[in-house]
Amino acid sequence: MMELLWMAVGVAATLIVAGLIRLYFRFEVRAYVAEDEEPEGKYRILRKVQTPTQRVALVEHEDQLLVYANGYVMFGTTEDEDMYGEALIHVPVSVAQKRERVLLIGAGGGITAREVLRYPDVKEITVIDIDPVMIEFGKTLEPLVKFNQGSLNHPKVRTVVEDGRSFLEKNEEKWDVIILDVPEPTMESLGLSRLYSWEFYSLLRERLNPGGVAGIAGSVLSNTPEYFWTIQATLKAAGFSVLPYHFDVLVEHDEDWGYCVAATRPISPADVNIQVPNRYLNRDRLKDMFHIRYGYWKYWEEDEIQTDRNRVLAYYQNEDM
Amino acid sequence: MMELLWMAVGVAATLIVAGLIRLYFRFEVRAYVAEDEEPEGKYRILRKVQTPTQRVALVEHEDQLLVYANGYVMFGTTEDEDMYGEALIHVPVSVAQKRERVLLIGAGGGITAREVLRYPDVKEITVIDIDPVMIEFGKTLEPLVKFNQGSLNHPKVRTVVEDGRSFLEKNEEKWDVIILDVPEPTMESLGLSRLYSWEFYSLLRERLNPGGVAGIAGSVLSNTPEYFWTIQATLKAAGFSVLPYHFDVLVEHDEDWGYCVAATRPISPADVNIQVPNRYLNRDRLKDMFHIRYGYWKYWEEDEIQTDRNRVLAYYQNEDM
């Protein structure tokens, strides 16, 4: 009888331990690497950091470093990142009439700064990130520094830890190019709408030199065309001339990434003339980038606008989840 | 004891009947309406016919008639069919320098003939189908005649029951426009390759008047871009100038349909000028139709050609299944 009791205690203890392990994974690991965002095959979590603004995980996967924020990949030392960065940077930067002063908002990893540094006429780059840990990683984390080619330590580059909006509100300096590379607002992160609103875009316009442009990352166009068109409509409402474009990785990832150039003068694809070395923006690709497929806007009629007070973009993002 | 025995007999009889019903569905119904091609929701099989060339089923679904061949939808009295027909017909027909004599191969349903009849300068249309039952349906089946607007009974239209290739081999008449709307060859229907081969396209070219064009349905471009490029390369090898185009129904069906115009002179999208009424080919759509997205041909380097003897197209179709 005593034996049976001990066996029961053993079974119960095992179950409790198993349950605790499961809870640990559910709440601890999953908060850093979401289940639907796990890399395929083997991977290793190198570090987990609760920064002042987010939960960051550094993950090693197939000799690449992936940087997760709140469970989702923010960027990595990957080919995807090169494609994304080239598309985000070279279209607006090549369209700008001048490019001496460039502001990068949400760029702690230093990868977009690496691309901007390819232009010899760029005199100073200011990199802003709200998360000091991201800037720190961009400057010192070995695989990342190798990938961004030490961009954040370059003499032309200055880094600032601050929210992009309050930086622009406080600093009346003007810029030739401003790049916005910030996460999409969702119902869980409504505050991010303040970096996508009519009020913010109007401020952006005031902070651009004549002939200046802004480049805006527009999420996955193929999942949420209505999100993309809202950004465009909002930019137009703020007085910008807008050139939408995309980078198709449907074969690789079943995704098509959206971007906008917002200019203070009318612009067209003919104004895009990329003179610096790059890997992905060949002539045929560029031609494709400025053709937005009929199906993306066929069903889209309303011109909704994101303001500081509504939830349009967050709503579209959550609808897609 | 006797009671138990009778019960067992009853159970056995029920199982046998159930098994027979299942067998019936598996071999009889499934041969006409494949499981993965069943309409959503309720439908009714109106008729099943083993024709000289195929198993045809007439299916009623949401007040529409679907015509199945060997288990798969061949066409129907649907909006999709209107889109497909407009795209297949109006691009080549509007590009042709003359359009007095038009040949439609594989057009028993009469829907493409309906579109060609919109051109007042068309003098005669010859509709060829290898299956006499299809032509009969196109001429007499009430919902189909309503949908094709009686095209096959129109005085300008002549119907011929014959294999398209042997018709062209035997008849030395010339045509202003030839449209090929035949099923894709597969490993199970290798004979269809003879309507896609270099030898056949060379014959096609001989049968066109100066300034004449052919229009070719190119299957689902988004599933098998390599199939589409093989058709193009084969047409070019046969001496044609080729204008590829597509009709995107990715939102509706997650498909993008491919087509080619094969012309005896160099042509470009600027030559497409559709003057007849239509529902789907507005200016923005047309602009989209001639832009083939980068991802479809980025990964495609070889220029394989379909001949009477190889299995290139069938191989690509089966790979996709």
XYZ file of C-alpha atoms in Angstrom:
642
model
C 0.000 0.000 0.000
C 2.834 2.370 0.937
C 4.530 1.522 -2.347
C 1.439 2.510 -4.326
C 1.282 5.806 -2.471
C 4.912 6.601 -3.309
C 4.283 5.747 -6.946
C 1.328 8.156 -6.978
C 3.498 10.862 -5.449
C 6.148 10.228 -8.115
C 3.617 10.460 -10.942
C 2.139 13.650 -9.487
C 5.607 15.224 -9.140
C 6.453 14.348 -12.745
C 3.199 15.887 -13.949
C 3.812 19.050 -11.982
C 7.334 19.416 -13.384
C 6.080 18.780 -16.928
C 3.339 21.357 -16.397
C 5.825 23.917 -15.134
C 8.071 23.343 -18.122
C 5.087 23.795 -20.412
C 4.109 26.991 -18.597
C 7.674 28.250 -18.896
C 7.610 27.729 -22.644
C 4.180 29.227 -22.984
C 4.815 32.396 -21.070
C 8.542 32.833 -21.072
C 9.870 31.543 -24.395
C 6.726 32.266 -26.416
C 6.786 35.885 -25.279
C 10.136 36.179 -27.047
C 9.698 33.798 -30.012
C 6.063 33.340 -31.015
C 5.024 29.849 -32.017
C 4.050 30.865 -35.553
C 7.310 32.763 -35.967
C 9.735 29.993 -35.011
C 12.531 29.428 -37.553
C 12.261 26.179 -39.471
C 14.498 23.433 -38.146
C 17.033 23.872 -35.364
C 17.576 27.219 -33.730
C 19.126 28.538 -30.544
C 18.009 31.452 -28.396
C 21.277 33.234 -27.591
C 19.869 35.925 -25.374
C 16.582 37.264 -24.055
C 16.400 40.889 -22.955
C 13.526 42.872 -21.544
C 14.480 46.315 -22.857
C 12.784 49.555 -21.770
C 10.313 49.162 -24.648
C 10.091 45.527 -25.717
C 11.078 41.901 -25.242
C 14.052 41.250 -27.514
C 15.448 37.804 -28.320
C 18.612 37.066 -30.262
C 18.212 33.806 -32.152
C 20.833 31.864 -34.068
C 19.488 29.965 -37.058
C 21.511 28.502 -39.937
C 24.487 30.762 -39.182
C 22.248 33.806 -39.258
C 21.249 36.077 -36.439
C 17.549 36.862 -36.092
C 16.444 39.691 -33.839
C 12.960 39.165 -32.396
C 10.830 41.844 -30.791
C 7.802 40.809 -28.740
C 7.805 37.395 -30.366
C 8.219 38.444 -33.994
C 11.278 38.792 -36.222
C 12.187 42.448 -36.489
C 15.232 41.923 -38.694
C 18.131 39.561 -39.254
C 21.479 39.114 -40.925
C 19.677 37.582 -43.903
C 19.220 37.937 -47.624
C 15.628 39.067 -46.965
C 16.980 41.938 -44.945
C 19.231 42.992 -47.827
C 16.273 42.976 -50.206
C 14.084 44.851 -47.770
C 16.762 47.440 -47.031
C 17.717 48.067 -50.656
C 14.074 48.567 -51.611
C 13.331 50.806 -48.640
C 16.371 53.049 -49.056
C 17.407 53.369 -52.686
C 14.119 54.440 -54.186
C 13.561 57.508 -51.970
C 17.248 58.387 -51.633
C 17.784 58.317 -55.412
C 14.690 60.469 -55.957
C 15.706 63.166 -53.473
C 17.055 66.333 -55.071
C 19.664 66.628 -52.353
C 20.796 64.018 -49.828
C 23.245 65.717 -47.530
C 21.194 65.235 -44.361
C 19.388 61.930 -43.861
C 17.199 60.927 -40.918
C 16.424 57.251 -40.267
C 13.628 56.574 -37.787
C 13.418 53.117 -36.231
C 16.727 51.953 -37.576
C 18.631 50.615 -34.578
C 20.007 47.607 -36.463
C 22.095 49.851 -38.716
C 21.226 47.995 -41.917
C 19.430 50.907 -43.572
C 22.297 53.217 -42.494
C 24.669 50.848 -44.304
C 22.714 51.414 -47.538
C 22.561 55.207 -47.124
C 26.343 55.325 -46.594
C 26.795 54.094 -50.184
C 25.979 57.633 -51.394
C 29.155 59.744 -51.308
C 27.172 63.009 -51.235
C 25.501 62.073 -47.934
C 27.123 64.245 -45.253
C 25.330 63.179 -42.083
C 22.960 60.434 -41.059
C 20.948 60.548 -37.864
C 19.689 57.171 -36.679
C 16.825 57.231 -34.192
C 15.503 54.307 -32.224
C 13.290 54.371 -29.175
C 15.066 51.296 -27.787
C 18.616 51.909 -26.436
C 19.303 48.173 -26.532
C 18.670 48.038 -30.272
C 21.163 50.840 -30.894
C 23.638 49.102 -28.595
C 23.256 45.838 -30.532
C 23.628 47.698 -33.833
C 26.895 49.198 -32.625
C 28.481 46.277 -30.792
C 26.877 42.882 -31.457
C 29.491 41.113 -33.533
C 27.416 39.352 -36.258
C 25.228 42.432 -36.630
C 28.188 44.830 -36.882
C 29.652 42.545 -39.536
C 26.347 42.620 -41.436
C 25.731 46.368 -41.165
C 29.418 46.959 -41.987
C 29.873 48.985 -38.827
C 27.493 51.643 -40.119
C 26.481 52.909 -36.678
C 30.104 53.563 -35.766
C 30.799 55.479 -38.984
C 31.901 59.115 -38.498
C 28.993 60.381 -40.613
C 26.471 58.632 -38.363
C 24.971 59.945 -35.135
C 22.596 57.825 -33.047
C 19.774 59.111 -30.863
C 17.625 57.142 -28.431
C 14.212 58.739 -28.660
C 10.705 58.310 -29.967
C 10.702 59.451 -33.609
C 7.715 61.686 -33.193
C 8.953 63.592 -30.183
C 12.356 63.981 -31.865
C 10.721 65.662 -34.876
C 8.468 67.763 -32.647
C 11.381 69.081 -30.624
C 14.008 69.514 -33.345
C 13.290 72.098 -35.967
C 16.237 71.029 -38.137
C 15.391 70.154 -41.732
C 16.294 67.019 -43.668
C 16.742 66.038 -47.284
C 15.538 62.485 -46.723
C 13.580 60.943 -43.857
C 13.017 57.176 -43.736
C 10.325 55.657 -41.519
C 10.970 52.034 -40.710
C 8.748 51.420 -37.700
C 6.491 48.484 -36.785
C 2.834 48.452 -37.816
C 0.330 49.724 -35.265
C -1.972 47.026 -33.928
C -4.772 47.068 -31.374
C -2.109 45.964 -28.867
C 0.294 48.753 -29.879
C -2.034 51.617 -30.765
C 0.639 54.157 -29.809
C 2.486 53.369 -33.029
C -0.357 55.022 -34.973
C 1.258 58.317 -33.949
C 4.049 57.529 -36.424
C 1.551 56.952 -39.241
C -1.003 59.696 -38.700
C -2.023 62.726 -40.734
C -0.694 64.920 -37.921
C 2.688 63.181 -38.016
C 2.964 63.228 -41.805
C 2.147 66.950 -41.774
C 4.991 67.495 -39.319
C 7.239 65.341 -41.493
C 6.541 67.590 -44.426
C 7.526 70.679 -42.451
C 10.819 69.026 -41.541
C 11.843 68.355 -45.140
C 14.017 70.700 -47.180
C 12.629 71.815 -50.552
C 12.886 68.851 -52.943
C 13.126 66.498 -49.972
C 11.438 63.112 -49.737
C 10.301 60.615 -47.147
C 10.388 56.838 -47.570
C 7.821 54.764 -45.708
C 7.759 51.002 -45.141
C 4.204 49.852 -45.837
C 3.966 46.327 -44.438
C 2.937 43.274 -46.451
C 0.927 44.697 -49.323
C -0.374 41.290 -50.374
C -1.946 40.647 -46.952
C -3.410 44.094 -46.327
C -3.748 46.271 -49.433
C -6.240 48.441 -47.551
C -3.552 49.231 -44.962
C -1.206 50.302 -47.744
C -3.825 52.532 -49.397
C -4.610 54.178 -46.083
C -0.966 55.178 -45.680
C -1.011 56.584 -49.201
C -4.247 58.494 -48.680
C -2.935 59.883 -45.400
C 0.298 61.055 -47.020
C -1.689 62.741 -49.794
C -3.974 64.405 -47.281
C -0.839 65.784 -45.615
C 0.140 67.417 -48.906
C 2.623 64.898 -50.287
C 2.958 63.622 -53.820
C 3.078 59.832 -53.377
C 4.804 57.132 -55.402
C 3.781 53.660 -54.186
C 5.974 50.665 -54.979
C 6.448 47.090 -53.934
C 8.998 44.299 -53.738
C 7.585 40.930 -54.699
C 8.822 37.916 -52.733
C 5.728 35.846 -53.469
C 7.788 32.905 -54.683
C 10.073 32.962 -51.637
C 7.610 33.901 -48.891
C 4.174 34.269 -50.435
C 4.446 37.975 -49.624
C 4.636 41.220 -51.520
C 6.135 44.113 -49.550
C 4.733 47.617 -49.912
C 6.563 50.964 -49.750
C 5.814 54.611 -50.480
C 7.935 57.565 -51.461
C 6.338 60.786 -50.229
C 7.727 63.808 -52.028
C 7.294 67.539 -51.687
C 7.105 67.801 -55.495
C 5.382 65.597 -58.115
C 7.470 62.500 -58.844
C 7.197 59.472 -61.109
C 9.114 56.196 -61.621
C 11.177 58.002 -64.275
C 12.765 60.037 -61.457
C 14.198 56.892 -59.876
C 17.781 56.498 -60.995
C 19.844 54.373 -58.650
C 23.546 54.989 -59.189
C 25.047 53.087 -56.258
C 25.945 49.391 -56.259
C 23.126 47.077 -55.199
C 22.206 43.412 -55.515
C 18.478 43.298 -56.166
C 17.311 46.418 -57.938
C 18.080 45.562 -61.553
C 16.182 47.167 -64.413
C 13.521 44.472 -64.724
C 12.933 44.406 -61.012
C 12.586 48.188 -60.894
C 10.049 48.109 -63.705
C 8.068 45.567 -61.699
C 8.380 47.545 -58.471
C 6.393 50.486 -59.810
C 3.626 48.375 -61.246
C 1.046 47.732 -58.533
C -1.122 44.856 -59.585
C -4.725 45.504 -60.486
C -6.050 43.066 -57.894
C -4.516 45.083 -55.047
C -6.610 48.147 -55.625
C -9.553 46.840 -57.627
C -11.569 46.278 -54.463
C -10.486 49.423 -52.762
C -12.655 52.494 -53.027
C -12.647 54.387 -49.765
C -9.910 56.844 -48.947
C -9.672 56.392 -45.224
C -7.103 58.398 -43.331
C -5.163 57.578 -40.188
C -5.276 60.342 -37.595
C -3.877 60.581 -34.051
C -7.301 59.605 -32.785
C -8.674 56.812 -34.935
C -7.634 53.172 -35.298
C -7.779 52.545 -39.029
C -4.347 50.995 -39.564
C -4.393 48.971 -36.350
C -7.804 47.660 -37.286
C -6.567 46.462 -40.688
C -3.520 44.824 -39.151
C -5.571 42.966 -36.573
C -8.121 41.893 -39.170
C -5.288 40.222 -41.011
C -3.966 38.333 -37.969
C -29.927 -17.852 -31.233
C -31.855 -17.605 -34.501
C -32.560 -13.931 -33.688
C -28.868 -13.162 -33.283
C -28.128 -14.836 -36.590
C -30.741 -12.700 -38.363
C -29.353 -9.581 -36.762
C -25.901 -10.504 -38.039
C -27.319 -11.044 -41.517
C -29.011 -7.633 -41.337
C -25.801 -5.893 -40.270
C -23.852 -7.660 -43.004
C -26.417 -6.670 -45.638
C -26.291 -3.030 -44.499
C -22.503 -3.025 -44.664
C -22.530 -4.507 -48.149
C -25.042 -1.910 -49.398
C -23.028 0.907 -47.800
C -19.872 -0.458 -49.405
C -21.532 -0.653 -52.797
C -22.752 2.945 -52.484
C -19.249 4.033 -51.594
C -17.823 2.131 -54.558
C -20.423 3.726 -56.796
C -19.371 7.189 -55.666
C -15.719 6.379 -55.939
C -15.740 4.999 -59.442
C -18.893 6.335 -61.013
C -19.529 9.826 -59.619
C -15.861 10.688 -58.988
C -15.024 9.892 -62.597
C -17.369 12.712 -63.574
C -16.933 15.191 -60.702
C -13.566 14.875 -58.984
C -13.542 15.241 -55.229
C -11.267 18.299 -55.266
C -13.391 19.917 -57.960
C -16.790 19.660 -56.279
C -18.737 22.940 -56.153
C -19.058 24.453 -52.700
C -22.393 23.792 -51.047
C -25.301 22.061 -52.711
C -25.139 20.917 -56.309
C -26.981 18.523 -58.552
C -25.606 16.322 -61.324
C -28.150 16.789 -64.115
C -26.626 14.405 -66.588
C -23.604 12.158 -67.084
C -22.520 11.290 -70.618
C -19.680 9.138 -71.836
C -18.962 10.931 -75.124
C -16.643 9.549 -77.835
C -13.740 11.406 -76.225
C -14.478 12.089 -72.556
C -16.760 11.724 -69.539
C -18.961 14.823 -69.428
C -21.159 15.823 -66.489
C -23.662 18.652 -66.416
C -23.874 20.079 -62.918
C -26.313 22.625 -61.567
C -24.897 24.867 -58.852
C -26.347 28.162 -57.603
C -28.443 28.602 -60.748
C -25.375 28.122 -62.894
C -24.533 25.273 -65.216
C -21.063 23.775 -64.887
C -19.761 21.458 -67.594
C -17.263 18.913 -66.290
C -14.917 16.849 -68.438
C -13.174 13.843 -66.894
C -13.911 15.126 -63.425
C -12.828 18.750 -63.904
C -14.769 21.917 -64.751
C -14.255 22.718 -68.418
C -16.505 25.765 -68.475
C -19.742 27.096 -67.050
C -22.378 29.786 -67.338
C -20.417 31.884 -64.851
C -18.806 35.259 -64.386
C -15.421 33.520 -64.472
C -16.216 32.260 -67.928
C -17.027 35.780 -69.083
C -13.701 37.043 -67.770
C -11.817 34.136 -69.280
C -13.540 34.521 -72.667
C -13.096 38.282 -72.887
C -9.396 38.001 -72.093
C -8.839 35.107 -74.484
C -10.660 36.672 -77.445
C -10.415 40.445 -77.420
C -6.671 40.832 -77.155
C -5.772 38.759 -80.250
C -8.850 39.737 -82.247
C -8.252 43.462 -81.672
C -4.593 43.092 -82.658
C -5.286 41.263 -85.945
C -4.930 43.433 -89.042
C -7.986 41.770 -90.575
C -10.618 39.599 -88.903
C -12.883 38.362 -91.638
C -12.161 34.675 -91.127
C -11.818 33.364 -87.580
C -11.076 29.805 -86.488
C -11.832 28.693 -82.921
C -10.299 25.387 -81.877
C -11.771 23.611 -78.843
C -14.721 25.923 -78.523
C -17.744 23.633 -78.345
C -19.463 25.652 -75.642
C -19.891 28.631 -77.966
C -18.808 31.219 -75.406
C -15.731 32.365 -77.314
C -17.805 32.476 -80.527
C -20.205 34.823 -78.714
C -17.326 37.239 -78.089
C -16.004 37.057 -81.660
C -19.495 37.830 -83.007
C -19.268 41.272 -81.376
C -16.974 42.379 -84.223
C -19.103 43.501 -87.170
C -16.246 42.979 -89.646
C -16.014 39.259 -88.836
C -17.509 37.422 -91.825
C -17.217 33.784 -90.852
C -16.338 31.832 -87.751
C -15.444 28.161 -87.804
C -15.829 26.403 -84.467
C -13.989 23.121 -84.087
C -14.387 20.619 -81.292
C -13.282 17.024 -81.211
C -16.331 16.093 -79.118
C -19.695 16.042 -80.989
C -21.554 16.095 -77.682
C -19.943 19.416 -76.711
C -21.026 21.024 -79.983
C -24.503 19.575 -79.519
C -24.703 21.046 -76.004
C -23.441 24.396 -77.273
C -26.207 24.461 -79.863
C -29.169 23.066 -77.951
C -28.695 22.942 -74.163
C -31.008 25.656 -72.946
C -28.976 27.400 -70.166
C -25.852 27.216 -72.328
C -27.595 28.608 -75.429
C -28.908 31.431 -73.278
C -25.387 32.114 -72.009
C -23.620 31.924 -75.378
C -26.463 33.965 -76.912
C -27.110 31.290 -79.508
C -23.686 31.876 -81.038
C -23.339 28.393 -82.514
C -26.619 28.782 -84.396
C -25.632 32.169 -85.826
C -25.515 32.327 -89.648
C -21.863 33.446 -89.595
C -20.873 30.363 -87.576
C -20.031 26.904 -88.912
C -19.262 23.999 -86.576
C -16.953 21.093 -87.306
C -16.425 17.954 -85.249
C -12.761 17.139 -85.666
C -9.401 17.158 -83.978
C -7.948 20.659 -84.411
C -4.629 19.434 -85.687
C -5.969 17.136 -88.368
C -8.368 19.871 -89.468
C -5.465 22.264 -90.017
C -3.379 19.572 -91.689
C -6.121 18.718 -94.176
C -7.507 22.197 -94.896
C -5.203 24.585 -96.648
C -7.555 27.543 -96.157
C -6.070 30.595 -94.450
C -7.370 32.506 -91.433
C -7.065 35.997 -90.021
C -7.363 34.814 -86.434
C -6.986 31.364 -84.891
C -7.808 30.814 -81.206
C -6.574 27.728 -79.352
C -8.638 26.939 -76.285
C -7.729 23.332 -75.579
C -6.994 21.522 -72.309
C -3.446 21.259 -70.991
C -1.537 18.109 -71.863
C -0.788 15.896 -68.881
C 0.971 12.552 -68.529
C -2.505 10.994 -68.741
C -3.406 12.961 -71.896
C -0.086 13.209 -73.711
C -1.876 13.370 -77.076
C -2.849 16.970 -76.325
C 0.813 17.949 -76.677
C 0.209 17.745 -80.436
C -1.841 20.956 -80.105
C 1.029 22.750 -78.325
C 4.085 21.555 -80.223
C 6.631 23.330 -82.390
C 5.363 21.270 -85.341
C 1.775 22.371 -84.724
C 2.653 26.033 -84.171
C 4.661 25.982 -87.429
C 1.588 24.657 -89.233
C -0.536 27.313 -87.513
C 1.735 29.985 -88.890
C 1.345 28.669 -92.416
C -2.423 28.791 -92.042
C -2.519 32.483 -91.090
C -3.053 35.286 -93.576
C -0.424 38.076 -93.613
C -0.992 40.207 -90.497
C -2.874 37.303 -88.903
C -2.593 36.304 -85.263
C -3.200 33.334 -83.026
C -4.462 33.501 -79.456
C -3.421 30.767 -77.055
C -4.819 29.960 -73.603
C -1.851 29.355 -71.331
C -3.268 27.722 -68.195
C -2.785 29.055 -64.679
C 0.338 31.179 -64.891
C 0.626 31.513 -61.127
C 0.806 27.723 -60.654
C 3.106 26.862 -63.544
C 5.062 29.815 -64.927
C 7.487 27.363 -66.564
C 4.600 25.880 -68.563
C 3.709 29.345 -69.792
C 7.285 30.167 -70.797
C 7.580 26.898 -72.677
C 4.535 27.812 -74.790
C 6.101 31.200 -75.465
C 9.503 29.760 -76.370
C 7.847 27.205 -78.650
C 5.833 29.900 -80.441
C 8.994 31.962 -80.921
C 10.878 28.941 -82.241
C 8.044 28.518 -84.770
C 8.716 32.045 -86.029
C 6.042 34.000 -84.163
C 6.338 37.351 -82.446
C 4.813 36.716 -79.010
C 2.940 39.026 -76.658
C 2.293 37.323 -73.310
C -0.453 38.607 -71.054
C -2.422 37.545 -68.005
C -5.699 38.033 -66.197
C -5.308 38.219 -62.444
C -8.032 36.590 -60.337
C -5.770 36.129 -57.334
C -8.251 37.770 -54.989
C -11.172 35.669 -56.237
C -9.461 32.326 -56.866
C -5.805 32.646 -55.911
C -5.029 32.199 -59.616
C -3.520 34.263 -62.384
C -4.434 33.101 -65.880
C -1.876 33.205 -68.698
C -2.415 33.886 -72.398
C -0.281 34.566 -75.474
C -0.868 36.397 -78.699
C 1.295 34.917 -81.455
C 1.615 37.282 -84.392
C 3.198 37.091 -87.811
C 4.560 40.615 -87.328
C 6.118 42.356 -84.292
C 3.396 43.526 -81.883
C 3.260 45.351 -78.569
C 0.589 46.272 -76.009
C 0.152 49.573 -77.860
C -1.402 47.586 -80.734
C -4.222 46.367 -78.483
C -7.212 48.605 -78.988
C -10.484 46.935 -78.042
C -13.408 48.732 -79.663
C -16.262 46.344 -78.833
C -18.324 46.404 -75.627
C -16.928 44.313 -72.797
C -17.249 44.050 -69.040
C -13.798 43.405 -67.684
C -11.154 44.902 -69.948
C -11.069 48.498 -68.734
C -7.985 50.652 -69.157
C -6.438 49.876 -65.775
C -7.032 46.180 -66.177
C -5.464 46.206 -69.642
C -2.398 47.985 -68.325
C -2.109 45.256 -65.709
C -2.653 42.466 -68.234
C 0.527 43.265 -70.146
C 2.689 43.540 -67.081
C 3.964 40.072 -66.202
C 5.208 40.154 -62.676
C 8.926 39.802 -62.024
C 8.480 36.762 -59.807
C 6.982 34.720 -62.648
C 10.079 34.762 -64.750
C 12.848 35.567 -62.316
C 13.553 31.890 -61.734
C 13.201 30.855 -65.331
C 16.279 30.587 -67.474
C 15.952 27.663 -69.826
C 14.081 27.996 -73.089
C 12.602 24.552 -73.364
C 10.435 23.776 -76.354
C 7.499 21.406 -76.704
C 7.793 19.115 -79.728
C 5.584 16.279 -80.975
C 7.919 13.877 -79.258
C 8.829 15.253 -75.865
C 6.758 15.691 -72.707
C 7.774 19.108 -71.428
C 4.337 20.662 -70.900
C 2.733 17.483 -69.563
C 5.600 17.147 -67.135
C 5.099 20.677 -65.796
C 1.356 20.150 -65.428
C 1.797 16.910 -63.520
C 4.477 18.424 -61.314
C 1.908 20.999 -60.277
C -0.804 18.455 -59.417
